[in-house]
Amino acid sequence: MKKILLLYCYLWCVPFFSQVRLTDVAIKLKKNTNYHQLVTEVNPQTNEVFSFASDKEHLIGIKFNSALFFSDSISLEKPATFRNLIGCGFSNDKTIAYWATEDLQQFAGIEFNYDTHTTKTILYNLNLKNYTIFSSGNEKGMVYFLAEEKDSKKLVFITLKGHDIGINELQLDEFSIEDNKKTKTTLGALLHTFEITKMHTQLFNSYVDASHPIKYYLSEKTLVISLDHTNDKTQLFDIDLQTFQITEIVFNKNQIQNITQSNSLLFDNHFALVLLNKEVLDIEIYDYTSKKSIKTYQIKEDLPTPFTSDLLTQTGNNEPRQLKNTKKFIQKLSDNAIGISMYPYKGNYLATFGGNKEFLRNSTMLLDIGLQIAGAGGGDLAGSYVTQNTFFDIQFDPNFNAIEIPFEPLYIDKIAQFIAQNKAVSYEYFFSYKDFYILSYYDSKKDEIVLSKFTNGYDY
């Protein structure tokens, strides 16, 4: 999560970042940080917040009431055979800390009863040894895995909710899926090639995350998987999580010719396409349900941009610099992975269109070659790559007309700066809560679990 934040935010230009410390609880996580874990989740029914923290020997479950005051805690020995604290769930009036062994062959839930101050460990009949895991997470009290059964190659969605286990096959055989050579393939095969990236439905998504060719959007009722691995179309599979019926939705990419790159984003029941060739960046915005086109914009290399926004490029943590013209912008984008960010704010949308790439500086590469020739090492360039972003920011009204309103810092910027400036912050996780955002983290200097509040806009 930290990497995602620091890739996007521009700390040099956003002043007056602050946070409101809501509450903290003193807890000493013993040494050997390899065993330190922290999970924080909201009970969607009660708005109570629960944090579970563990070290090598102990587990503590902390309860905060709906006003975010400390309410209670229960400490116990950590389950010896389980290594990974994978999430938090709820069953009736009980709260559950979910655990798994490193090989995912055994799962358990430790049920916390804060009324009686007791705990109970429940072993689950779940073994993922014979599955390839493409993605996993914890969403509104549900632990989930998007996986493929190794023998049958069936794609499945596995859930652990309360104490109930669900293993549901995603039956995609009736749909035609092709690779970029127009050869018939399967979603599982594509996931092995491209992997898959989660897009948040209630949080900010950066265009860097959205630049991945295969993405998914998970809510309480639906799972949507979008495929942008070809320049012919975006193919979406809208999956009902109650019935597991699948609806295919296709948006064709034929608005410009000779497309070299393309991508899409699903947001607020809207769908945005971005298409690029050697001369044009095309932006299309649709109603997701009706597929009706709402707005079209084009940036052409021989014409002024239709927006007043500066066209920018940024290398590493340096200040962004303005590109001279649209031709330079399109040239820069040509070898980037392009993406879209759309964030609803005060009835409008804050949008970013752009691309990013990682490259190795020539000086670094030459130094490495010299070291190898001299027999003095070299060959290990991990961590030597630099990120370059090429982008522009714009604001839209609800009808996606470009508007000129001063930009204000978002919660995501504030969280990023707070983390960058506070080296004691560890195991951070943020989530939406009512009309603001909470950052949960462990303060390694003060030995505290902290909940801090962040909001959009200036803090004065």
XYZ file of C-alpha atoms in Angstrom:
460
model
C 0.000 0.000 0.000
C 2.832 2.376 0.868
C 4.433 1.897 -2.555
C 1.181 2.777 -4.294
C 0.826 5.992 -2.325
C 4.342 7.231 -2.914
C 4.172 6.546 -6.626
C 1.259 8.879 -7.100
C 1.462 11.782 -4.713
C 3.368 14.969 -5.371
C 4.564 15.976 -1.950
C 6.391 19.052 -3.182
C 3.231 20.980 -4.040
C 0.630 20.198 -1.369
C 0.902 22.161 1.890
C -1.011 21.995 5.168
C -1.198 18.230 5.438
C -2.208 17.079 8.879
C -3.880 14.264 10.664
C -6.134 13.999 13.697
C -5.129 11.266 16.102
C -8.398 9.639 17.100
C -7.178 7.069 19.581
C -4.207 4.956 20.515
C -3.572 1.839 22.563
C -0.248 0.966 24.168
C 1.014 -2.425 23.026
C 4.546 -3.774 22.921
C 5.282 -6.027 19.955
C 8.339 -8.016 20.923
C 11.424 -8.199 18.728
C 11.771 -10.213 15.555
C 9.674 -7.990 13.332
C 9.241 -10.818 10.818
C 6.371 -11.990 13.016
C 4.704 -8.605 13.507
C 1.248 -8.331 11.966
C -1.629 -5.874 12.236
C -5.130 -6.125 10.769
C -7.832 -3.485 11.270
C -11.403 -3.796 10.006
C -14.799 -2.141 10.484
C -17.873 -4.148 11.410
C -20.223 -2.863 8.668
C -23.287 -3.549 10.834
C -22.203 -1.706 13.990
C -19.443 0.679 12.810
C -17.223 -0.700 15.553
C -13.551 -0.983 14.625
C -11.354 -3.951 15.529
C -7.571 -4.206 15.418
C -5.694 -7.481 15.779
C -1.947 -7.337 16.356
C 0.507 -10.159 16.908
C 4.174 -10.880 17.381
C 5.848 -14.285 17.537
C 4.133 -15.310 20.760
C 1.054 -13.217 21.424
C -2.142 -11.966 19.813
C -4.243 -9.065 21.032
C -7.696 -8.136 19.803
C -8.644 -4.499 20.402
C -12.168 -3.157 20.162
C -13.037 0.486 19.438
C -16.673 1.566 19.694
C -18.546 3.411 16.946
C -17.349 6.733 18.383
C -13.804 5.363 17.911
C -12.954 5.298 21.603
C -11.087 2.326 23.047
C -13.647 -0.142 24.346
C -11.927 -3.404 25.288
C -9.085 -5.790 24.517
C -8.348 -9.482 24.869
C -4.853 -10.977 24.839
C -3.886 -14.600 24.283
C -1.102 -16.787 22.992
C -0.682 -16.773 19.233
C -1.726 -20.090 17.601
C 1.557 -21.960 17.220
C 0.912 -23.725 13.909
C -0.466 -20.668 12.078
C 1.879 -18.057 10.642
C -0.282 -15.526 8.773
C -2.983 -13.255 10.162
C -5.055 -12.887 6.990
C -8.078 -10.849 8.020
C -10.962 -10.127 10.313
C -14.586 -11.233 10.114
C -17.826 -11.181 12.050
C -20.384 -13.778 13.109
C -23.433 -12.593 15.028
C -21.991 -10.583 17.936
C -18.556 -12.252 17.733
C -15.429 -10.987 16.000
C -13.060 -13.390 14.263
C -9.335 -13.159 13.567
C -8.543 -15.379 10.582
C -5.276 -17.318 10.421
C -3.580 -19.485 7.809
C -0.432 -21.548 7.614
C 2.232 -20.307 5.207
C 1.386 -23.035 2.678
C -2.358 -22.211 2.929
C -3.144 -25.828 3.750
C -4.766 -25.031 7.104
C -7.087 -22.205 8.179
C -8.484 -21.233 11.562
C -10.631 -18.524 13.093
C -10.114 -17.248 16.621
C -13.507 -16.017 17.804
C -13.471 -13.134 20.299
C -16.398 -12.701 22.680
C -15.955 -9.345 24.355
C -19.040 -9.835 26.533
C -17.611 -12.886 28.301
C -13.952 -12.027 27.638
C -13.321 -15.433 26.126
C -11.938 -16.772 22.862
C -12.549 -19.932 20.866
C -10.462 -21.376 18.048
C -12.322 -22.970 15.136
C -10.522 -25.023 12.476
C -11.892 -24.738 8.939
C -12.167 -27.458 6.356
C -10.220 -25.448 3.797
C -6.983 -26.430 2.063
C -5.626 -24.376 -0.844
C -2.638 -26.595 -1.597
C -4.041 -27.537 -5.007
C -4.880 -23.968 -6.047
C -2.933 -21.196 -7.729
C -3.804 -17.928 -5.994
C -4.096 -14.938 -8.322
C -5.361 -12.449 -5.745
C -6.654 -12.378 -2.186
C -7.772 -9.905 0.432
C -10.177 -8.910 3.172
C -13.309 -7.000 2.111
C -15.990 -5.930 4.615
C -15.388 -8.877 6.917
C -14.924 -11.392 4.093
C -11.610 -13.060 3.293
C -11.480 -14.024 -0.373
C -9.227 -15.763 -2.901
C -9.411 -15.573 -6.674
C -7.761 -18.844 -7.630
C -7.366 -21.617 -10.159
C -7.637 -25.306 -9.342
C -4.333 -26.718 -10.561
C -5.617 -30.003 -11.995
C -8.895 -28.946 -13.613
C -7.793 -25.359 -14.438
C -11.173 -24.163 -13.139
C -11.254 -20.550 -12.001
C -12.897 -20.215 -8.580
C -13.809 -17.517 -6.087
C -13.223 -18.761 -2.536
C -14.681 -16.904 0.449
C -14.503 -17.161 4.203
C -17.314 -15.135 5.769
C -18.183 -15.615 9.397
C -17.491 -19.328 9.743
C -18.911 -20.166 6.304
C -16.687 -21.295 3.448
C -17.716 -20.757 -0.158
C -15.974 -22.218 -3.199
C -17.719 -21.105 -6.373
C -16.601 -21.799 -9.915
C -16.558 -18.901 -12.346
C -18.116 -20.610 -15.348
C -16.750 -18.696 -18.313
C -16.791 -21.482 -20.902
C -19.701 -19.957 -22.830
C -17.758 -16.751 -23.454
C -15.152 -16.280 -26.153
C -11.849 -15.050 -24.717
C -8.897 -14.378 -27.015
C -5.285 -13.414 -26.502
C -3.656 -10.515 -28.339
C -3.023 -12.815 -31.329
C -6.760 -13.524 -31.569
C -6.178 -17.111 -30.473
C -8.806 -18.631 -28.183
C -7.647 -18.796 -24.587
C -9.002 -18.789 -21.022
C -9.124 -16.194 -18.298
C -6.909 -18.422 -16.172
C -4.242 -18.497 -18.882
C -4.368 -14.705 -19.151
C -4.009 -14.347 -15.393
C -0.859 -16.460 -15.499
C 0.521 -14.064 -18.132
C -0.662 -10.658 -16.911
C -1.629 -11.161 -13.265
C -4.568 -9.129 -11.927
C -4.874 -5.867 -10.001
C -7.574 -4.882 -7.525
C -9.292 -1.534 -8.005
C -11.017 -0.026 -4.970
C -14.688 0.834 -5.221
C -14.737 3.324 -2.314
C -11.149 4.589 -2.230
C -8.842 6.510 -4.507
C -7.248 4.554 -7.361
C -4.134 5.989 -8.989
C -3.712 5.852 -12.763
C -0.532 3.853 -12.066
C -2.601 1.004 -10.603
C -5.197 1.415 -13.352
C -2.529 0.970 -16.030
C -2.528 -2.804 -15.536
C -4.238 -4.759 -18.350
C -6.399 -6.994 -16.121
C -8.242 -5.557 -13.137
C -11.076 -6.464 -10.797
C -13.639 -4.489 -8.825
C -15.107 -6.131 -5.736
C -18.166 -4.975 -3.814
C -20.481 -6.726 -1.398
C -22.729 -7.972 -4.211
C -20.615 -8.138 -7.352
C -17.213 -9.024 -8.725
C -16.301 -7.384 -12.032
C -13.223 -8.505 -13.974
C -12.059 -6.312 -16.853
C -9.711 -7.381 -19.654
C -7.664 -4.783 -21.561
C -4.920 -7.045 -22.864
C -5.884 -6.327 -26.497
C -6.522 -3.098 -28.396
C -9.746 -4.400 -29.986
C -12.097 -4.250 -27.016
C -12.523 -4.133 -23.287
C -14.232 -7.298 -22.136
C -15.869 -7.237 -18.707
C -17.376 -10.105 -16.729
C -19.947 -8.867 -14.208
C -20.413 -11.637 -11.607
C -23.326 -11.718 -9.153
C -21.879 -12.967 -5.851
C -25.215 -14.390 -4.715
C -26.040 -16.510 -7.758
C -22.662 -16.467 -9.550
C -24.408 -15.720 -12.798
C -22.048 -13.956 -15.184
C -22.902 -11.167 -17.613
C -20.466 -10.241 -20.367
C -20.173 -6.552 -21.266
C -18.041 -5.409 -24.223
C -16.831 -1.941 -25.172
C -15.234 -1.851 -28.602
C -12.096 0.182 -29.204
C -12.644 1.461 -32.712
C -12.754 5.213 -32.157
C -9.299 5.757 -33.647
C -7.149 3.664 -35.992
C -3.813 1.943 -35.443
C -4.116 1.840 -31.668
C -0.796 1.153 -29.960
C -2.089 1.162 -26.373
C -5.406 1.207 -24.576
C -6.913 0.827 -21.134
C -10.106 1.433 -19.180
C -11.570 2.234 -15.788
C -14.913 1.394 -14.188
C -16.157 3.948 -11.638
C -19.477 5.157 -10.216
C -21.464 3.172 -12.810
C -19.439 4.930 -15.500
C -16.833 3.522 -17.826
C -13.837 5.384 -19.275
C -11.639 4.307 -22.182
C -8.273 5.759 -23.103
C -6.811 4.932 -26.539
C -3.429 5.920 -27.942
C -1.801 5.839 -31.348
C 1.189 7.758 -32.736
C -0.828 10.935 -33.197
C -3.817 10.946 -30.837
C -4.780 10.265 -27.239
C -8.522 9.517 -27.295
C -10.666 9.656 -24.127
C -14.162 8.143 -24.113
C -16.612 8.234 -21.192
C -19.748 6.051 -21.148
C -22.659 5.126 -18.958
C -21.727 1.618 -17.827
C -25.254 0.179 -17.782
C -26.611 1.582 -21.051
C -23.208 1.823 -22.823
C -24.332 5.248 -24.035
C -21.466 7.613 -24.862
C -21.381 10.644 -22.560
C -18.266 12.549 -23.592
C -15.306 12.331 -25.961
C -12.012 14.220 -25.834
C -8.952 13.986 -28.068
C -5.430 15.260 -27.625
C -3.801 15.479 -31.057
C -0.118 16.048 -31.643
C -0.655 18.939 -34.098
C -3.376 20.766 -32.134
C -3.661 22.473 -28.750
C -5.021 20.277 -25.964
C -8.787 20.671 -25.268
C -7.907 21.145 -21.589
C -6.185 23.999 -19.802
C -4.174 21.542 -17.688
C -0.396 21.398 -17.964
C 1.052 18.306 -19.611
C 3.644 17.013 -17.170
C 6.403 14.455 -16.826
C 8.020 13.434 -13.545
C 11.082 11.255 -12.997
C 11.539 9.675 -9.589
C 10.806 12.116 -6.764
C 11.848 15.157 -8.783
C 9.414 17.991 -9.406
C 7.190 17.440 -12.443
C 8.214 19.511 -15.447
C 5.897 20.831 -18.125
C 6.092 19.401 -21.638
C 6.257 21.930 -24.462
C 3.428 20.637 -26.611
C 1.003 17.790 -27.281
C 3.449 16.096 -29.655
C 6.011 15.709 -26.863
C 3.287 14.430 -24.559
C 2.143 11.718 -26.984
C 5.742 10.739 -27.692
C 6.408 10.348 -23.977
C 3.247 8.282 -23.523
C 4.127 5.944 -26.387
C 6.420 3.746 -24.301
C 4.440 4.090 -21.054
C 1.742 1.850 -19.614
C -1.298 4.132 -19.777
C -4.119 4.402 -17.261
C -6.923 6.525 -15.823
C -7.801 7.820 -12.371
C -11.284 9.134 -11.523
C -12.173 10.214 -7.999
C -15.572 11.696 -7.018
C -15.136 14.862 -4.970
C -17.737 17.495 -4.016
C -20.099 16.370 -6.750
C -17.408 16.538 -9.434
C -14.609 14.222 -10.579
C -10.879 14.659 -10.146
C -9.246 12.862 -13.056
C -5.736 11.993 -14.146
C -4.807 10.568 -17.539
C -1.293 9.368 -18.145
C 1.240 6.593 -18.152
C 4.223 5.303 -16.254
C 7.314 3.218 -16.879
C 10.362 1.992 -15.016
C 13.783 2.359 -16.563
C 17.419 1.931 -15.649
C 19.539 5.062 -15.804
C 22.408 4.832 -18.310
C 24.909 5.806 -15.605
C 23.739 2.964 -13.384
C 23.887 0.444 -16.218
C 27.399 1.545 -17.267
C 28.618 1.386 -13.669
C 27.230 -2.128 -13.304
C 28.908 -3.267 -16.533
C 32.202 -1.750 -15.345
C 31.987 -3.551 -12.014
C 31.358 -6.865 -13.753
C 34.303 -6.375 -16.131
C 36.563 -5.477 -13.222
C 35.402 -8.514 -11.283
C 34.193 -6.259 -8.479
C 30.598 -7.427 -8.324
C 27.662 -5.986 -10.198
C 24.816 -7.860 -11.790
C 22.300 -7.051 -9.056
C 20.244 -4.088 -10.224
C 17.253 -4.630 -7.937
C 16.155 -1.284 -6.568
C 18.089 0.625 -9.237
C 15.126 1.317 -11.503
C 13.561 4.767 -11.692
C 9.869 5.475 -12.261
C 8.805 8.040 -14.838
C 5.243 9.367 -14.973
C 3.709 11.360 -17.844
C 0.269 12.779 -17.081
C -2.177 15.638 -16.759
C -4.834 16.385 -14.146
C -8.318 17.678 -14.928
C -11.599 18.240 -13.110
C -14.984 17.306 -14.568
C -18.487 18.305 -13.574
C -21.108 15.507 -13.200
C -21.643 15.554 -16.999
C -17.886 15.269 -17.615
C -17.446 18.785 -18.914
C -14.009 20.118 -18.045
C -14.124 22.762 -15.310
C -11.522 25.020 -13.757
C -11.598 24.789 -9.985
C -8.479 24.962 -7.805
C -7.255 21.517 -6.825
C -7.346 20.619 -3.151
C -5.237 17.937 -1.445
C -6.942 14.577 -1.039
C -6.805 12.222 1.917
C -4.501 9.973 -0.103
C -1.935 12.784 -0.468
C -2.070 13.526 3.235
C -1.643 9.884 4.212
C 1.298 9.537 1.830
C 3.046 12.578 3.236
C 2.342 11.536 6.811
C 3.884 8.110 6.228
C 6.876 9.581 4.377
C 7.584 11.978 7.241
C 7.052 9.505 10.096
C 9.529 6.648 9.948
C 8.007 4.990 13.013
C 4.809 4.182 11.087
C 4.568 0.438 10.427
C 1.945 -2.012 9.102
C -0.246 0.836 7.876
C -3.701 0.284 6.447
C -6.361 2.850 5.582
C -10.101 2.609 4.989
C -13.149 4.814 4.574
C -15.231 5.456 7.661
C -18.433 7.524 7.513
C -17.385 10.739 5.717
C -13.624 10.534 6.352
C -10.718 8.075 6.237
C -8.839 6.246 8.958
C -5.196 5.241 8.905
C -4.411 2.350 11.218
C -0.756 1.762 12.044
C 1.746 0.648 14.665
C 4.029 3.350 16.070
C 7.298 1.484 16.623
C 8.807 4.301 18.706
C 5.933 4.729 21.131
C 4.767 1.083 20.992
C 1.182 2.029 20.176
C -1.536 1.042 17.771
C -2.930 4.297 16.426
C -6.060 5.287 14.529
C -5.727 8.649 12.780
C -8.321 10.624 10.836
C -7.727 12.143 7.385
C -10.077 14.211 5.259
C -10.111 15.695 1.780
C -9.347 19.392 1.334
C -7.159 21.831 3.228
C -6.919 21.502 7.000
C -7.363 25.117 7.895
